[in-house]
CSV table of C-alpha atoms (C1' of nucleotides) in Angstrom, one decimal:
chain,number,residue,atom,x,y,z
I,208,UNK,CA,-13.9,0.2,9.4
I,209,UNK,CA,-15.1,-2.3,6.9
I,210,UNK,CA,-18.5,-0.1,5.9
I,211,UNK,CA,-18.6,3.6,4.3
I,212,UNK,CA,-18.9,6.2,7.6
I,213,UNK,CA,-20.2,9.3,6.7
I,214,UNK,CA,-18.3,10.2,9.8
I,215,UNK,CA,-20.1,14.0,9.4
I,216,UNK,CA,-18.4,14.6,13.1
I,217,UNK,CA,-19.4,17.4,14.1
I,218,UNK,CA,-16.9,17.9,17.5
I,219,UNK,CA,-18.7,20.1,20.2
I,220,UNK,CA,-16.6,21.8,21.7
I,221,UNK,CA,-14.8,20.6,24.7
I,222,UNK,CA,-15.9,23.0,27.3
I,223,UNK,CA,-14.0,21.2,30.2
I,224,UNK,CA,-10.1,22.4,30.5
I,225,UNK,CA,-9.7,18.6,29.9
I,226,UNK,CA,-6.9,18.8,32.7
I,227,UNK,CA,-7.2,14.5,32.8
I,228,UNK,CA,-7.4,11.3,30.7
I,229,UNK,CA,-11.2,10.3,30.2
I,230,UNK,CA,-11.8,8.5,26.6
I,231,UNK,CA,-11.4,4.6,26.6
I,232,UNK,CA,-10.2,2.9,23.3
I,233,UNK,CA,-13.5,2.7,22.5
I,234,UNK,CA,-14.2,6.1,22.7
I,235,UNK,CA,-11.9,7.4,20.9
I,236,UNK,CA,-12.4,4.2,18.8
I,237,UNK,CA,-15.9,5.4,17.9
I,238,UNK,CA,-15.4,9.6,18.3
I,239,UNK,CA,-12.6,8.8,14.8
I,240,UNK,CA,-14.8,7.1,13.6
I,241,UNK,CA,-11.8,3.8,13.2
I,242,UNK,CA,-11.6,0.2,15.3
I,243,UNK,CA,-10.0,0.1,18.7
I,244,UNK,CA,-7.9,-1.8,16.8
I,245,UNK,CA,-6.5,1.2,15.4
I,246,UNK,CA,-6.6,2.9,17.6
I,247,UNK,CA,-3.7,1.1,19.1
I,248,UNK,CA,-1.7,0.7,16.1
I,249,UNK,CA,-1.8,4.8,16.2
I,250,UNK,CA,-0.7,4.8,19.8
I,251,UNK,CA,2.3,2.4,19.2
I,252,UNK,CA,3.7,4.3,16.3
I,253,UNK,CA,3.7,7.0,18.0
I,254,UNK,CA,1.4,8.7,16.5
I,255,UNK,CA,-1.0,9.4,19.8
I,256,UNK,CA,-0.6,9.2,23.1
I,257,UNK,CA,-2.5,7.5,26.3
I,258,UNK,CA,-2.3,7.9,30.1
I,259,UNK,CA,-2.4,5.0,32.4
I,260,UNK,CA,-5.2,4.3,34.5
I,261,UNK,CA,-3.7,1.9,38.1
I,262,UNK,CA,-5.9,-1.1,36.3
I,263,UNK,CA,-2.8,-0.3,32.5
I,264,UNK,CA,-5.7,0.9,31.0
I,265,UNK,CA,-5.9,3.7,28.4
I,266,UNK,CA,-7.1,7.2,28.8
I,267,UNK,CA,-7.2,9.2,26.4
I,268,UNK,CA,-7.9,13.3,26.5
I,269,UNK,CA,-10.6,15.2,24.0
I,270,UNK,CA,-8.1,16.5,22.1
I,271,UNK,CA,-7.1,13.6,21.2
I,272,UNK,CA,-10.6,12.8,19.1
I,273,UNK,CA,-9.2,15.3,17.2
I,274,UNK,CA,-6.1,14.4,16.4
I,275,UNK,CA,-7.5,11.1,15.4
I,276,UNK,CA,-10.1,13.3,12.7
I,277,UNK,CA,-6.4,15.3,11.1
I,278,UNK,CA,-4.5,11.2,11.2
I,279,UNK,CA,-7.9,10.3,8.9
I,280,UNK,CA,-7.7,13.7,6.2
I,281,UNK,CA,-3.6,13.1,6.5
I,282,UNK,CA,-4.6,9.1,5.4
I,283,UNK,CA,-7.4,10.6,2.6
I,284,UNK,CA,-3.8,12.3,1.6
I,285,UNK,CA,-1.8,9.8,1.2
I,286,UNK,CA,0.3,10.1,4.0
I,287,UNK,CA,2.0,6.9,5.7
I,288,UNK,CA,2.3,6.5,9.6
I,289,UNK,CA,5.3,7.1,9.2
I,290,UNK,CA,4.7,10.4,6.9
I,291,UNK,CA,1.0,11.6,10.2
I,292,UNK,CA,4.2,10.6,13.0
I,293,UNK,CA,6.2,13.1,11.0
I,294,UNK,CA,3.8,16.2,10.4
I,295,UNK,CA,2.6,15.8,14.3
I,296,UNK,CA,6.1,15.3,15.7
I,297,UNK,CA,5.9,19.0,16.2
I,298,UNK,CA,2.8,18.9,18.5
I,299,UNK,CA,2.9,19.3,22.5
I,300,UNK,CA,4.3,16.2,23.8
I,301,UNK,CA,1.2,16.6,26.8
I,302,UNK,CA,-1.3,16.5,24.8
I,303,UNK,CA,-3.3,18.9,27.3
I,304,UNK,CA,-1.3,21.8,25.7
I,305,UNK,CA,-2.0,21.4,22.7
I,306,UNK,CA,-3.6,24.8,21.5
I,307,UNK,CA,-6.2,25.9,17.7
I,308,UNK,CA,-2.7,26.9,15.9
I,309,UNK,CA,-0.9,23.1,16.9
I,310,UNK,CA,-3.8,22.9,14.2
I,311,UNK,CA,-3.9,25.3,11.8
I,312,UNK,CA,0.4,24.0,10.8
I,313,UNK,CA,-0.6,20.9,10.9
I,314,UNK,CA,-3.1,21.7,8.5
I,315,UNK,CA,-1.1,24.0,6.4
I,316,UNK,CA,1.7,21.8,5.9
I,317,UNK,CA,-0.7,18.5,4.6
I,318,UNK,CA,-2.3,21.5,2.7
I,319,UNK,CA,0.5,21.2,0.7
I,320,UNK,CA,1.0,18.2,1.2
I,321,UNK,CA,-2.5,17.9,-0.5
I,322,UNK,CA,-1.4,19.6,-4.0
I,323,UNK,CA,2.5,18.9,-4.3
I,324,UNK,CA,0.5,15.1,-5.5
I,325,UNK,CA,-2.3,17.3,-6.8
I,326,UNK,CA,0.4,19.0,-8.6
I,327,UNK,CA,2.7,14.9,-9.5
I,328,UNK,CA,-1.0,13.7,-11.1
I,329,UNK,CA,-1.6,16.8,-13.0
I,330,UNK,CA,2.1,16.4,-14.3
I,331,UNK,CA,0.9,12.6,-15.0
I,332,UNK,CA,-2.0,13.9,-17.8
I,333,UNK,CA,-0.1,16.3,-19.2
I,334,UNK,CA,2.9,13.3,-19.7
I,335,UNK,CA,-0.4,11.5,-21.6
I,336,UNK,CA,-0.5,15.1,-23.7
I,337,UNK,CA,2.4,15.9,-24.2
I,338,UNK,CA,4.8,13.0,-25.0
I,339,UNK,CA,4.0,11.5,-27.9
I,340,UNK,CA,5.9,7.9,-29.1
I,341,UNK,CA,6.8,6.1,-26.6
I,342,UNK,CA,4.1,3.0,-27.8
I,343,UNK,CA,4.6,2.8,-31.7
I,344,UNK,CA,2.5,-0.6,-33.0
I,345,UNK,CA,2.5,-0.8,-36.7
I,346,UNK,CA,-1.0,0.0,-38.0
I,347,UNK,CA,-3.1,-3.1,-38.8
I,348,UNK,CA,-5.0,-0.5,-41.6
I,349,UNK,CA,-2.6,2.0,-43.2
I,350,UNK,CA,-4.8,4.8,-42.3
I,351,UNK,CA,-4.1,5.2,-38.4
I,352,UNK,CA,-0.9,6.1,-38.5
I,353,UNK,CA,-1.7,8.1,-34.6
I,354,UNK,CA,0.8,6.3,-32.0
I,355,UNK,CA,-0.1,6.9,-28.4
I,356,UNK,CA,2.0,9.7,-25.7
I,357,UNK,CA,3.0,8.5,-22.0
I,358,UNK,CA,6.2,8.9,-20.2
I,359,UNK,CA,8.0,8.3,-17.6
I,360,UNK,CA,9.6,10.7,-16.0
I,361,UNK,CA,10.1,9.8,-12.3
I,362,UNK,CA,7.5,12.1,-9.9
I,363,UNK,CA,8.1,10.5,-6.6
I,364,UNK,CA,11.4,8.1,-5.3
I,365,UNK,CA,10.8,5.0,-5.0
I,366,UNK,CA,13.2,2.7,-2.3
I,367,UNK,CA,11.2,-0.6,-0.9
S,92,UNK,CA,14.6,-0.4,-9.4
S,93,UNK,CA,16.3,0.7,-6.6
S,94,UNK,CA,18.1,4.1,-7.7
S,95,UNK,CA,16.2,6.8,-9.7
S,96,UNK,CA,15.8,5.7,-13.6
S,97,UNK,CA,15.6,9.0,-16.5
S,98,UNK,CA,13.1,6.7,-18.3
S,99,UNK,CA,13.2,8.4,-21.2
S,100,UNK,CA,12.6,5.5,-23.5
S,101,UNK,CA,11.1,6.1,-26.7
S,102,UNK,CA,10.7,3.0,-28.6
S,103,UNK,CA,11.7,3.1,-32.2
S,104,UNK,CA,9.0,1.4,-34.1
S,105,UNK,CA,8.2,-2.3,-34.2
S,106,UNK,CA,9.3,-2.6,-38.2
S,107,UNK,CA,8.7,-6.5,-38.5
S,108,UNK,CA,4.8,-6.9,-37.8
S,109,UNK,CA,6.6,-9.4,-34.7
S,110,UNK,CA,4.2,-12.5,-35.1
S,111,UNK,CA,6.7,-14.6,-33.0
S,112,UNK,CA,7.9,-13.5,-29.4
S,113,UNK,CA,11.1,-13.2,-29.0
S,114,UNK,CA,12.1,-10.9,-26.2
S,115,UNK,CA,14.2,-12.5,-23.1
S,116,UNK,CA,12.6,-11.6,-19.2
S,117,UNK,CA,15.6,-9.3,-19.6
S,118,UNK,CA,15.7,-7.7,-22.7
S,119,UNK,CA,11.9,-6.8,-21.5
S,120,UNK,CA,12.9,-5.7,-17.7
S,121,UNK,CA,15.5,-3.6,-19.6
S,122,UNK,CA,13.2,-2.0,-21.4
S,123,UNK,CA,10.4,-1.4,-19.1
S,124,UNK,CA,13.5,-0.1,-16.1
S,125,UNK,CA,12.0,-3.7,-14.1
S,126,UNK,CA,14.0,-5.7,-12.5
S,127,UNK,CA,13.6,-9.0,-13.9
S,128,UNK,CA,11.0,-10.2,-11.5
S,129,UNK,CA,8.9,-7.7,-12.1
S,130,UNK,CA,8.4,-9.0,-14.9
S,131,UNK,CA,7.6,-12.5,-13.3
S,132,UNK,CA,5.6,-10.7,-11.2
S,133,UNK,CA,3.6,-8.8,-13.7
S,134,UNK,CA,2.7,-12.0,-15.6
S,135,UNK,CA,1.6,-14.7,-12.7
S,136,UNK,CA,-0.4,-11.4,-11.9
S,137,UNK,CA,-1.6,-11.6,-15.7
S,138,UNK,CA,-1.4,-8.4,-16.6
S,139,UNK,CA,0.8,-9.6,-19.3
S,140,UNK,CA,1.8,-12.5,-21.8
S,141,UNK,CA,4.3,-14.5,-22.4
S,142,UNK,CA,5.0,-17.6,-24.7
S,143,UNK,CA,6.7,-20.4,-24.3
S,144,UNK,CA,10.9,-22.0,-26.1
S,145,UNK,CA,11.0,-25.2,-25.7
S,146,UNK,CA,13.0,-25.0,-23.4
S,147,UNK,CA,10.4,-23.6,-21.7
S,148,UNK,CA,11.5,-20.0,-21.5
S,149,UNK,CA,9.5,-16.8,-21.4
S,150,UNK,CA,9.5,-14.7,-25.2
S,151,UNK,CA,7.7,-11.4,-25.1
S,152,UNK,CA,6.3,-9.2,-28.3
S,153,UNK,CA,7.3,-6.0,-28.7
S,154,UNK,CA,4.2,-5.1,-27.7
S,155,UNK,CA,4.5,-5.9,-24.9
S,156,UNK,CA,7.9,-3.4,-23.9
S,157,UNK,CA,4.4,-0.8,-24.4
S,158,UNK,CA,1.9,-2.6,-21.2
S,159,UNK,CA,5.1,-2.7,-19.5
S,160,UNK,CA,4.9,1.0,-20.2
S,161,UNK,CA,1.5,2.3,-19.3
S,162,UNK,CA,2.0,-0.2,-16.2
S,163,UNK,CA,4.3,2.0,-14.8
S,164,UNK,CA,2.2,4.4,-15.8
S,165,UNK,CA,-0.9,3.0,-14.1
S,166,UNK,CA,1.0,3.0,-11.1
S,167,UNK,CA,1.5,6.1,-11.2
S,168,UNK,CA,-2.1,7.4,-10.9
S,169,UNK,CA,-1.5,5.1,-8.2
S,170,UNK,CA,-3.9,1.7,-9.2
S,171,UNK,CA,-2.5,-1.5,-8.0
S,172,UNK,CA,-1.9,-4.1,-9.8
S,173,UNK,CA,-5.8,-6.2,-9.5
S,174,UNK,CA,-6.7,-2.8,-10.9
S,175,UNK,CA,-4.3,-2.0,-13.5
S,176,UNK,CA,-5.6,-5.8,-15.1
S,177,UNK,CA,-8.9,-4.7,-15.0
S,178,UNK,CA,-8.5,-1.8,-16.9
S,179,UNK,CA,-6.1,-4.7,-20.5
S,180,UNK,CA,-8.2,-6.9,-19.9
S,181,UNK,CA,-10.0,-5.6,-22.2
S,182,UNK,CA,-7.3,-6.0,-25.4
S,183,UNK,CA,-6.7,-9.0,-26.9
S,184,UNK,CA,-5.5,-11.8,-25.5
S,185,UNK,CA,-3.5,-12.2,-28.6
S,186,UNK,CA,-1.0,-9.8,-28.9
S,187,UNK,CA,-0.4,-9.2,-32.3
S,188,UNK,CA,-3.7,-8.6,-32.3
S,189,UNK,CA,-3.3,-5.0,-30.6
S,190,UNK,CA,-4.0,-1.4,-32.5
S,191,UNK,CA,-3.6,2.1,-30.8
S,192,UNK,CA,-7.0,2.2,-30.6
S,193,UNK,CA,-6.4,-0.3,-27.5
S,194,UNK,CA,-3.5,1.7,-25.9
S,195,UNK,CA,-5.8,4.8,-27.1
S,196,UNK,CA,-9.1,3.5,-25.0
S,197,UNK,CA,-6.5,2.7,-22.1
S,198,UNK,CA,-5.2,5.9,-22.0
S,199,UNK,CA,-8.1,7.3,-21.6
S,200,UNK,CA,-9.3,5.2,-19.2
S,201,UNK,CA,-6.1,6.6,-17.2
S,202,UNK,CA,-6.7,9.8,-17.2
S,203,UNK,CA,-10.6,9.0,-16.3
S,204,UNK,CA,-8.9,7.2,-13.3
S,205,UNK,CA,-6.2,10.9,-13.0
S,206,UNK,CA,-8.7,12.9,-13.2
S,207,UNK,CA,-11.3,11.7,-10.6
S,208,UNK,CA,-8.0,11.1,-8.5
S,209,UNK,CA,-7.0,13.9,-8.9
S,210,UNK,CA,-10.4,15.7,-7.8
S,211,UNK,CA,-10.4,13.6,-4.0
S,212,UNK,CA,-7.5,15.4,-3.8
S,213,UNK,CA,-9.1,18.5,-4.2
S,214,UNK,CA,-11.9,17.5,-1.7
S,215,UNK,CA,-10.0,16.9,1.2
S,216,UNK,CA,-8.6,21.0,0.0
S,217,UNK,CA,-11.9,22.0,-0.1
S,218,UNK,CA,-12.6,20.5,2.9
S,219,UNK,CA,-9.4,21.9,4.6
S,220,UNK,CA,-11.9,25.8,4.3
S,221,UNK,CA,-15.2,24.8,4.3
S,222,UNK,CA,-16.6,22.7,6.9
S,223,UNK,CA,-15.6,24.5,10.0
S,224,UNK,CA,-15.5,23.5,13.7
S,225,UNK,CA,-13.6,19.8,13.4
S,226,UNK,CA,-11.1,20.7,16.6
S,227,UNK,CA,-12.6,23.2,19.0
S,228,UNK,CA,-10.2,23.6,21.6
S,229,UNK,CA,-10.6,25.6,24.8
S,230,UNK,CA,-8.1,28.9,24.0
S,231,UNK,CA,-5.6,29.2,25.8
S,232,UNK,CA,-5.7,32.5,25.3
S,233,UNK,CA,-8.9,34.5,25.2
S,234,UNK,CA,-8.6,36.4,21.9
S,235,UNK,CA,-8.1,33.0,19.5
S,236,UNK,CA,-11.3,31.9,19.4
S,237,UNK,CA,-10.4,30.0,15.9
S,238,UNK,CA,-10.8,26.6,15.1
S,239,UNK,CA,-9.7,24.3,13.3
S,240,UNK,CA,-11.4,23.1,10.0
S,241,UNK,CA,-11.5,18.9,8.3
S,242,UNK,CA,-13.7,16.8,7.8
S,243,UNK,CA,-14.0,13.4,6.4
S,244,UNK,CA,-16.0,12.9,3.4
S,245,UNK,CA,-15.5,9.3,2.5
S,246,UNK,CA,-13.2,9.3,-0.9
S,247,UNK,CA,-12.7,6.5,-1.8
S,248,UNK,CA,-14.3,2.9,-0.9
S,249,UNK,CA,-12.5,0.5,2.0
S,250,UNK,CA,-12.3,-2.9,2.0
S,251,UNK,CA,-10.2,-4.7,2.9
C,148,DC,C1',31.0,-30.7,-26.0
C,149,DT,C1',31.3,-27.9,-22.9
C,150,DA,C1',31.9,-23.6,-19.4
C,151,DG,C1',28.8,-19.5,-17.4
C,152,DA,C1',25.0,-16.8,-18.3
C,153,DA,C1',20.5,-16.3,-18.3
C,154,DG,C1',16.1,-18.8,-17.6
C,155,DT,C1',13.1,-22.0,-14.0
C,156,DT,C1',10.0,-21.8,-10.0
C,157,DG,C1',8.6,-21.6,-5.5
C,158,DA,C1',8.9,-20.1,-1.0
C,159,DA,C1',10.8,-16.6,1.7
C,160,DC,C1',11.0,-12.2,3.2
C,161,DA,C1',10.1,-7.0,3.6
C,162,DA,C1',7.4,-2.8,5.0
C,163,DA,C1',3.0,-0.5,5.4
C,164,DT,C1',-1.6,-1.1,8.0
C,165,DG,C1',-4.7,-3.0,10.1
C,166,DT,C1',-7.7,-7.1,12.2
C,167,DT,C1',-8.3,-11.3,14.8
C,168,DG,C1',-8.2,-14.3,18.6
C,169,DA,C1',-5.4,-15.8,22.7
C,170,DA,C1',-5.0,-15.9,27.5
C,171,DG,C1',-5.7,-13.6,31.0
C,172,DT,C1',-7.3,-8.6,34.4
C,173,DC,C1',-10.1,-5.5,36.9
C,174,DA,C1',-13.8,-3.0,38.0
C,175,DA,C1',-19.5,-3.8,38.7
C,176,DG,C1',-23.9,-5.5,39.5
C,177,DG,C1',-26.3,-8.7,42.1
T,121,DC,C1',-18.5,-14.1,45.6
T,122,DC,C1',-19.5,-15.0,40.8
T,123,DT,C1',-20.1,-12.6,36.1
T,124,DT,C1',-20.1,-9.7,33.1
T,125,DG,C1',-17.8,-6.2,29.8
T,126,DA,C1',-14.0,-3.8,28.5
T,127,DC,C1',-9.7,-3.6,28.4
T,128,DT,C1',-5.4,-6.1,28.2
T,129,DT,C1',-0.4,-7.7,26.3
T,130,DC,C1',1.2,-10.8,22.1
T,131,DA,C1',1.4,-13.7,18.1
T,132,DA,C1',-0.1,-14.8,13.7
T,133,DC,C1',-3.0,-13.6,9.8
T,134,DA,C1',-3.5,-10.8,5.3
T,135,DT,C1',-3.4,-7.4,1.9
T,136,DT,C1',-0.2,-5.7,-1.7
T,137,DT,C1',4.2,-4.8,-4.7
T,138,DG,C1',8.0,-6.8,-5.4
T,139,DT,C1',13.2,-8.8,-3.7
T,140,DT,C1',16.4,-13.2,-3.2
T,141,DC,C1',17.5,-17.6,-2.9
T,142,DA,C1',18.1,-22.4,-3.2
T,143,DA,C1',18.0,-25.8,-6.8
T,144,DC,C1',18.0,-26.7,-11.0
T,145,DT,C1',17.8,-26.5,-17.0
T,146,DT,C1',18.4,-24.4,-21.0
T,147,DC,C1',21.6,-22.2,-24.4
T,148,DT,C1',24.6,-19.8,-26.0
T,149,DA,C1',29.3,-19.9,-28.5
T,150,DG,C1',34.0,-20.8,-28.0
DNA sequence: CTAGAAGTTGAACAAATGTTGAAGTCAAGG
DNA sequence: CCTTGACTTCAACATTTGTTCAACTTCTAG
């Protein structure tokens, strides 16, 4: 994914009950607008799951296309892979059992996350206009006595 | 910086015209609520600058305290070190020449950035409620025909 | 002057998010 | 049978933002 992908992605309805997984890594990558290496990466980190053919190749369900799209949205929100895995951890392990409600639940959580992150940024803006006197420097010309306002308030935890 | 730093940080007015830099790495680190290693890191990446003593030790101006605080705010906004360096690149190379207006200019740019990032997140939320039919799965019970709505629209450029 | 605190550089490590390449396997077509 | 394309695994590399360590040097106070 080097170039910007328009990604309108109107996935048609999955017609068959989809009991057997049929999509290859490349199929899923193309459908999700990501690289095959990313598909493998996501599987390795437990975001998606596949069955294997006799020849040890991965096969994905069509519903995994939805999962990949959700992963991409979650990344736009700013979640890490670990966080995304957590958000998705209560989806039915058997992907064929996933229902609309499962997606709605995940979606609501992502919405909450997005709102929280918007709030954190809004707090930064408020700090800009609220807190005076973080940076005071002696004015070069005596007519300008204003000061720059900024302050940090430990919004998100930082533990490297 | 492992534990949460309250960081009220009401830097008093810099009394002296501050022509000679006097703060050591540790001084600046303490004032800015960061580790000495971070101070060196920022200097190495061109966010701050120092003069050296005869013995090759760094000495910073008091105004660098403000710069560090601005860096921290910029990080809260989500800027990378490279982006922060760019935002600060038009500050007077001679730190003693920095004026309030220089800070105001940087601040305004950071505000714009923050608003843009808020907008990007808001777009995600809008996509949630606007776009239908990203994930359609065959309903298990025929009564529920709703669909999950999501779509990505390439908000921020990705160039690794 | 001398000891100890604090500074110096450079390299290595860490976690996150993948990409790329090597070497090998599998299925299909001619 | 052989080639070709797509798949496999594993390891190495790349980037970001620092931290930590080793081996020295400098500064400061007694």
